[in-house]
Amino acid sequence: MRTVLVTGGAGFVGSNLTRRLTQQYGCQVTVLDDLFTGQREFLAGLDVELVEGSVTDTALVERLARGKTWIFHLAARNIIVSGREPRQDLEVNVIGTFNVLEAARKHEVERVIYSSTSSIYGNPRYIPILEDELPKFLSFYSSSKYAGESYCSTFHELYGVQTTILRYSNVYGPNQSPANPYCGVIGKFMAAALSGEPLRIHGDGEQTRDYTYVDDACEATIQAAIRPKAIGEIYNVGTELETSVNALARLVLEVSGGSSEIVYVDKRDIDNIRRRCLNIGKIRTHMRFTPGFTLARGLRQTFESLR
């Protein structure tokens, strides 16, 4: 039985990952979460240890890393909070990551899987985006997440800490609570469709994203811990499919059977990226990873979980 630490494990992606680790892989999981956006309810029914605390607590992280086989590091301040509180962004996303890596080095953790973001690409030169695309930092969040990547690579090169970096693209699915003001566009669209309120689109709606169902993201994350070829590597995690926000809104209404109006409002002051679609050739080759969910299927699963 593998003993695992999941930082941010009571959050949206973290709770889905924790469920998969315990129920499908038989892991013994400890979750570290400050419950800023995470919820205890997301771990209901799971045989896990939940420790309420922060990755900024060096002594706590070191204690929890002891004896662990893997650490999945998902704890972070999200893009909205990072913009409002850049110092908090630095402390959690950068110093917190350093604490995790230092603890992993000290206790000889077998592997650290770092959940990064496709936001580091900014407005890319080419679509679909390859891992060697030059980063463009349009937010404190993208800067801090890339800094975390840099520390992962440095700990791997200098100390032999086995790390793998995953750049997620617009993950959605169950536990992406619409009650959370920081949830993504799909959670907001679903909530609006269920309540009969308008679906609000920022800008003209022709901006595109690569929407990734959470089960696919979690499976890629676990494979990154298992596969020897993943050590020291960086992978995009997406679908290689580009979908406009307008098309997404129409599909949400179709899946939900809702009759909400679609309205257009001012552009957001964050994440103003025109196009995003990730090339997943590398992770497909190294890990034989293929997304199992189309957008329509993933939206149906998400809708059923909310309803």
mmCIF file of N, CA, C and O in Angstrom, residues 4-22 29-44 46-55 64 71-77 92 100 113 115 168 174-175 214 218 221:
data_model
loop_
_atom_site.group_PDB
_atom_site.id
_atom_site.type_symbol
_atom_site.label_atom_id
_atom_site.label_comp_id
_atom_site.label_asym_id
_atom_site.label_seq_id
_atom_site.Cartn_x
_atom_site.Cartn_y
_atom_site.Cartn_z
ATOM 1 N N VAL A 4 0.466 8.308 0.765
ATOM 2 C CA VAL A 4 0.456 9.467 -0.118
ATOM 3 C C VAL A 4 0.039 10.709 0.652
ATOM 4 O O VAL A 4 -0.844 10.659 1.509
ATOM 5 N N LEU A 5 0.673 11.841 0.330
ATOM 6 C CA LEU A 5 0.241 13.138 0.818
ATOM 7 C C LEU A 5 -0.306 13.927 -0.362
ATOM 8 O O LEU A 5 0.353 14.038 -1.401
ATOM 9 N N VAL A 6 -1.520 14.460 -0.203
ATOM 10 C CA VAL A 6 -2.121 15.316 -1.224
ATOM 11 C C VAL A 6 -2.329 16.693 -0.608
ATOM 12 O O VAL A 6 -3.167 16.868 0.276
ATOM 13 N N THR A 7 -1.538 17.663 -1.039
ATOM 14 C CA THR A 7 -1.757 19.025 -0.562
ATOM 15 C C THR A 7 -2.879 19.643 -1.394
ATOM 16 O O THR A 7 -2.955 19.430 -2.606
ATOM 17 N N GLY A 8 -3.758 20.378 -0.730
ATOM 18 C CA GLY A 8 -4.937 20.886 -1.429
ATOM 19 C C GLY A 8 -5.935 19.788 -1.748
ATOM 20 O O GLY A 8 -6.755 19.917 -2.660
ATOM 21 N N GLY A 9 -5.897 18.718 -0.975
ATOM 22 C CA GLY A 9 -6.688 17.527 -1.276
ATOM 23 C C GLY A 9 -8.165 17.624 -0.966
ATOM 24 O O GLY A 9 -8.916 16.707 -1.277
ATOM 25 N N ALA A 10 -8.602 18.723 -0.335
ATOM 26 C CA ALA A 10 -10.033 18.917 -0.103
ATOM 27 C C ALA A 10 -10.630 19.890 -1.117
ATOM 28 O O ALA A 10 -11.803 20.233 -1.027
ATOM 29 N N GLY A 11 -9.819 20.329 -2.070
ATOM 30 C CA GLY A 11 -10.301 21.227 -3.112
ATOM 31 C C GLY A 11 -10.943 20.463 -4.251
ATOM 32 O O GLY A 11 -11.150 19.248 -4.184
ATOM 33 N N PHE A 12 -11.218 21.186 -5.315
ATOM 34 C CA PHE A 12 -11.929 20.592 -6.455
ATOM 35 C C PHE A 12 -11.152 19.433 -7.078
ATOM 36 O O PHE A 12 -11.567 18.273 -7.011
ATOM 37 N N VAL A 13 -9.999 19.703 -7.662
ATOM 38 C CA VAL A 13 -9.224 18.631 -8.286
ATOM 39 C C VAL A 13 -8.655 17.697 -7.224
ATOM 40 O O VAL A 13 -8.680 16.471 -7.380
ATOM 41 N N GLY A 14 -8.181 18.258 -6.116
ATOM 42 C CA GLY A 14 -7.568 17.446 -5.077
ATOM 43 C C GLY A 14 -8.490 16.402 -4.490
ATOM 44 O O GLY A 14 -8.081 15.267 -4.236
ATOM 45 N N SER A 15 -9.757 16.755 -4.282
ATOM 46 C CA SER A 15 -10.704 15.790 -3.708
ATOM 47 C C SER A 15 -11.022 14.672 -4.699
ATOM 48 O O SER A 15 -11.166 13.507 -4.311
ATOM 49 N N ASN A 16 -11.122 15.012 -5.971
ATOM 50 C CA ASN A 16 -11.337 13.971 -6.987
ATOM 51 C C ASN A 16 -10.130 13.059 -7.099
ATOM 52 O O ASN A 16 -10.273 11.838 -7.238
ATOM 53 N N LEU A 17 -8.933 13.637 -6.999
ATOM 54 C CA LEU A 17 -7.717 12.831 -7.015
ATOM 55 C C LEU A 17 -7.647 11.926 -5.797
ATOM 56 O O LEU A 17 -7.319 10.733 -5.908
ATOM 57 N N THR A 18 -7.968 12.476 -4.629
ATOM 58 C CA THR A 18 -7.945 11.684 -3.398
ATOM 59 C C THR A 18 -8.918 10.515 -3.471
ATOM 60 O O THR A 18 -8.594 9.382 -3.072
ATOM 61 N N ARG A 19 -10.094 10.760 -3.985
ATOM 62 C CA ARG A 19 -11.085 9.689 -4.131
ATOM 63 C C ARG A 19 -10.552 8.585 -5.041
ATOM 64 O O ARG A 19 -10.680 7.392 -4.744
ATOM 65 N N ARG A 20 -9.931 8.979 -6.132
ATOM 66 C CA ARG A 20 -9.404 7.997 -7.084
ATOM 67 C C ARG A 20 -8.245 7.213 -6.466
ATOM 68 O O ARG A 20 -8.126 5.994 -6.652
ATOM 69 N N LEU A 21 -7.369 7.902 -5.737
ATOM 70 C CA LEU A 21 -6.229 7.231 -5.106
ATOM 71 C C LEU A 21 -6.672 6.186 -4.091
ATOM 72 O O LEU A 21 -6.076 5.111 -3.990
ATOM 73 N N THR A 22 -7.707 6.507 -3.320
ATOM 74 C CA THR A 22 -8.160 5.581 -2.278
ATOM 75 C C THR A 22 -9.019 4.462 -2.843
ATOM 76 O O THR A 22 -8.821 3.290 -2.502
ATOM 77 N N VAL A 29 -4.048 7.742 2.201
ATOM 78 C CA VAL A 29 -3.891 9.148 1.844
ATOM 79 C C VAL A 29 -4.033 10.058 3.058
ATOM 80 O O VAL A 29 -4.964 9.924 3.852
ATOM 81 N N THR A 30 -3.095 10.991 3.161
ATOM 82 C CA THR A 30 -3.211 12.120 4.089
ATOM 83 C C THR A 30 -3.428 13.374 3.252
ATOM 84 O O THR A 30 -2.703 13.610 2.280
ATOM 85 N N VAL A 31 -4.428 14.158 3.630
ATOM 86 C CA VAL A 31 -4.746 15.397 2.933
ATOM 87 C C VAL A 31 -4.339 16.573 3.809
ATOM 88 O O VAL A 31 -4.672 16.622 4.991
ATOM 89 N N LEU A 32 -3.611 17.512 3.216
ATOM 90 C CA LEU A 32 -3.300 18.775 3.881
ATOM 91 C C LEU A 32 -4.036 19.882 3.136
ATOM 92 O O LEU A 32 -3.824 20.063 1.933
ATOM 93 N N ASP A 33 -4.905 20.602 3.845
ATOM 94 C CA ASP A 33 -5.692 21.649 3.195
ATOM 95 C C ASP A 33 -6.062 22.706 4.226
ATOM 96 O O ASP A 33 -6.449 22.368 5.349
ATOM 97 N N ASP A 34 -5.948 23.981 3.832
ATOM 98 C CA ASP A 34 -6.331 25.049 4.760
ATOM 99 C C ASP A 34 -7.808 25.408 4.652
ATOM 100 O O ASP A 34 -8.286 26.310 5.345
ATOM 101 N N LEU A 35 -8.531 24.697 3.759
ATOM 102 C CA LEU A 35 -9.981 24.860 3.578
ATOM 103 C C LEU A 35 -10.358 26.284 3.166
ATOM 104 O O LEU A 35 -11.454 26.750 3.449
ATOM 105 N N PHE A 36 -9.455 26.956 2.479
ATOM 106 C CA PHE A 36 -9.762 28.287 1.947
ATOM 107 C C PHE A 36 -10.823 28.164 0.857
ATOM 108 O O PHE A 36 -11.809 28.892 0.845
ATOM 109 N N THR A 37 -10.629 27.242 -0.065
ATOM 110 C CA THR A 37 -11.672 26.902 -1.033
ATOM 111 C C THR A 37 -12.078 25.433 -0.930
ATOM 112 O O THR A 37 -13.128 25.053 -1.444
ATOM 113 N N GLY A 38 -11.254 24.624 -0.288
ATOM 114 C CA GLY A 38 -11.601 23.217 -0.103
ATOM 115 C C GLY A 38 -12.723 23.038 0.896
ATOM 116 O O GLY A 38 -13.021 23.928 1.698
ATOM 117 N N GLN A 39 -13.363 21.869 0.840
ATOM 118 C CA GLN A 39 -14.481 21.575 1.738
ATOM 119 C C GLN A 39 -14.355 20.155 2.278
ATOM 120 O O GLN A 39 -14.061 19.219 1.520
ATOM 121 N N ARG A 40 -14.601 20.009 3.571
ATOM 122 C CA ARG A 40 -14.577 18.679 4.186
ATOM 123 C C ARG A 40 -15.557 17.732 3.499
ATOM 124 O O ARG A 40 -15.308 16.531 3.366
ATOM 125 N N GLU A 41 -16.691 18.282 3.062
ATOM 126 C CA GLU A 41 -17.742 17.464 2.461
ATOM 127 C C GLU A 41 -17.256 16.740 1.204
ATOM 128 O O GLU A 41 -17.777 15.680 0.853
ATOM 129 N N PHE A 42 -16.271 17.311 0.531
ATOM 130 C CA PHE A 42 -15.764 16.681 -0.689
ATOM 131 C C PHE A 42 -15.065 15.358 -0.401
ATOM 132 O O PHE A 42 -14.887 14.541 -1.298
ATOM 133 N N LEU A 43 -14.657 15.154 0.858
ATOM 134 C CA LEU A 43 -13.965 13.918 1.236
ATOM 135 C C LEU A 43 -14.867 12.965 2.002
ATOM 136 O O LEU A 43 -14.407 11.963 2.544
ATOM 137 N N ALA A 44 -16.161 13.272 2.039
ATOM 138 C CA ALA A 44 -17.115 12.444 2.797
ATOM 139 C C ALA A 44 -17.093 11.004 2.297
ATOM 140 O O ALA A 44 -17.083 10.728 1.093
ATOM 141 N N LEU A 46 -14.679 8.883 2.569
ATOM 142 C CA LEU A 46 -13.349 8.374 2.239
ATOM 143 C C LEU A 46 -12.547 8.134 3.505
ATOM 144 O O LEU A 46 -12.605 8.924 4.446
ATOM 145 N N ASP A 47 -11.787 7.046 3.514
ATOM 146 C CA ASP A 47 -10.939 6.713 4.658
ATOM 147 C C ASP A 47 -9.602 7.426 4.495
ATOM 148 O O ASP A 47 -8.598 6.842 4.071
ATOM 149 N N VAL A 48 -9.598 8.741 4.788
ATOM 150 C CA VAL A 48 -8.387 9.544 4.655
ATOM 151 C C VAL A 48 -8.189 10.362 5.924
ATOM 152 O O VAL A 48 -9.136 10.615 6.677
ATOM 153 N N GLU A 49 -6.964 10.769 6.146
ATOM 154 C CA GLU A 49 -6.660 11.682 7.243
ATOM 155 C C GLU A 49 -6.637 13.095 6.689
ATOM 156 O O GLU A 49 -5.861 13.403 5.780
ATOM 157 N N LEU A 50 -7.494 13.966 7.209
ATOM 158 C CA LEU A 50 -7.517 15.364 6.800
ATOM 159 C C LEU A 50 -6.850 16.206 7.871
ATOM 160 O O LEU A 50 -7.292 16.236 9.019
ATOM 161 N N VAL A 51 -5.785 16.874 7.492
ATOM 162 C CA VAL A 51 -5.072 17.777 8.393
ATOM 163 C C VAL A 51 -5.343 19.202 7.920
ATOM 164 O O VAL A 51 -5.018 19.553 6.780
ATOM 165 N N GLU A 52 -5.954 20.000 8.764
ATOM 166 C CA GLU A 52 -6.238 21.383 8.396
ATOM 167 C C GLU A 52 -4.997 22.224 8.685
ATOM 168 O O GLU A 52 -4.568 22.369 9.830
ATOM 169 N N GLY A 53 -4.419 22.755 7.644
ATOM 170 C CA GLY A 53 -3.202 23.539 7.778
ATOM 171 C C GLY A 53 -2.721 23.976 6.416
ATOM 172 O O GLY A 53 -3.326 23.662 5.387
ATOM 173 N N SER A 54 -1.607 24.707 6.393
ATOM 174 C CA SER A 54 -1.116 25.311 5.161
ATOM 175 C C SER A 54 0.268 24.790 4.791
ATOM 176 O O SER A 54 1.065 24.431 5.657
ATOM 177 N N VAL A 55 0.535 24.791 3.492
ATOM 178 C CA VAL A 55 1.870 24.417 3.017
ATOM 179 C C VAL A 55 2.913 25.470 3.404
ATOM 180 O O VAL A 55 4.116 25.223 3.275
ATOM 181 N N LEU A 64 4.320 15.781 7.829
ATOM 182 C CA LEU A 64 3.397 14.992 7.007
ATOM 183 C C LEU A 64 4.105 14.276 5.859
ATOM 184 O O LEU A 64 3.615 13.266 5.357
ATOM 185 N N ILE A 71 4.066 12.527 -3.105
ATOM 186 C CA ILE A 71 3.378 13.762 -2.728
ATOM 187 C C ILE A 71 2.777 14.367 -3.990
ATOM 188 O O ILE A 71 3.488 14.596 -4.977
ATOM 189 N N PHE A 72 1.482 14.584 -3.952
ATOM 190 C CA PHE A 72 0.799 15.300 -5.019
ATOM 191 C C PHE A 72 0.562 16.718 -4.503
ATOM 192 O O PHE A 72 -0.228 16.929 -3.576
ATOM 193 N N HIS A 73 1.241 17.669 -5.118
ATOM 194 C CA HIS A 73 1.196 19.045 -4.612
ATOM 195 C C HIS A 73 0.238 19.884 -5.467
ATOM 196 O O HIS A 73 0.593 20.364 -6.545
ATOM 197 N N LEU A 74 -0.985 20.043 -4.949
ATOM 198 C CA LEU A 74 -2.010 20.822 -5.641
ATOM 199 C C LEU A 74 -2.355 22.115 -4.915
ATOM 200 O O LEU A 74 -3.058 22.964 -5.474
ATOM 201 N N ALA A 75 -1.918 22.270 -3.672
ATOM 202 C CA ALA A 75 -2.282 23.456 -2.891
ATOM 203 C C ALA A 75 -1.761 24.717 -3.568
ATOM 204 O O ALA A 75 -0.592 24.803 -3.928
ATOM 205 N N ALA A 76 -2.636 25.691 -3.733
ATOM 206 C CA ALA A 76 -2.254 26.958 -4.371
ATOM 207 C C ALA A 76 -3.353 27.977 -4.153
ATOM 208 O O ALA A 76 -4.520 27.620 -3.939
ATOM 209 N N ARG A 77 -2.987 29.240 -4.227
ATOM 210 C CA ARG A 77 -3.980 30.299 -4.332
ATOM 211 C C ARG A 77 -4.338 30.432 -5.801
ATOM 212 O O ARG A 77 -3.467 30.431 -6.670
ATOM 213 N N VAL A 92 2.108 31.219 -0.636
ATOM 214 C CA VAL A 92 1.508 29.890 -0.793
ATOM 215 C C VAL A 92 2.068 29.165 -2.012
ATOM 216 O O VAL A 92 2.517 28.018 -1.924
ATOM 217 N N VAL A 100 7.377 21.982 0.370
ATOM 218 C CA VAL A 100 7.044 20.608 -0.028
ATOM 219 C C VAL A 100 8.270 19.901 -0.592
ATOM 220 O O VAL A 100 8.569 18.748 -0.238
ATOM 221 N N ILE A 113 4.625 15.118 -7.508
ATOM 222 C CA ILE A 113 3.881 15.517 -8.704
ATOM 223 C C ILE A 113 3.356 16.923 -8.454
ATOM 224 O O ILE A 113 2.569 17.147 -7.529
ATOM 225 N N SER A 115 1.237 20.118 -9.637
ATOM 226 C CA SER A 115 0.145 20.555 -10.507
ATOM 227 C C SER A 115 0.336 22.016 -10.861
ATOM 228 O O SER A 115 0.153 22.898 -10.025
ATOM 229 N N TYR A 168 -2.145 21.753 -16.259
ATOM 230 C CA TYR A 168 -3.568 21.500 -16.507
ATOM 231 C C TYR A 168 -4.175 22.611 -17.354
ATOM 232 O O TYR A 168 -3.800 23.779 -17.257
ATOM 233 N N PRO A 174 -17.310 17.329 -11.226
ATOM 234 C CA PRO A 174 -17.899 17.284 -9.887
ATOM 235 C C PRO A 174 -16.985 17.899 -8.833
ATOM 236 O O PRO A 174 -15.763 17.799 -8.925
ATOM 237 N N ASN A 175 -17.587 18.543 -7.857
ATOM 238 C CA ASN A 175 -16.926 19.262 -6.760
ATOM 239 C C ASN A 175 -16.406 20.638 -7.178
ATOM 240 O O ASN A 175 -15.786 21.321 -6.363
ATOM 241 N N VAL A 214 -12.287 16.356 -15.073
ATOM 242 C CA VAL A 214 -11.445 16.134 -13.905
ATOM 243 C C VAL A 214 -10.972 14.687 -13.794
ATOM 244 O O VAL A 214 -9.846 14.434 -13.334
ATOM 245 N N CYS A 218 -7.096 13.688 -13.310
ATOM 246 C CA CYS A 218 -6.631 12.874 -12.174
ATOM 247 C C CYS A 218 -5.896 11.626 -12.636
ATOM 248 O O CYS A 218 -4.874 11.243 -12.052
ATOM 249 N N THR A 221 -2.507 12.530 -13.655
ATOM 250 C CA THR A 221 -1.709 12.864 -12.473
ATOM 251 C C THR A 221 -1.178 11.615 -11.790
ATOM 252 O O THR A 221 -0.006 11.552 -11.383
#
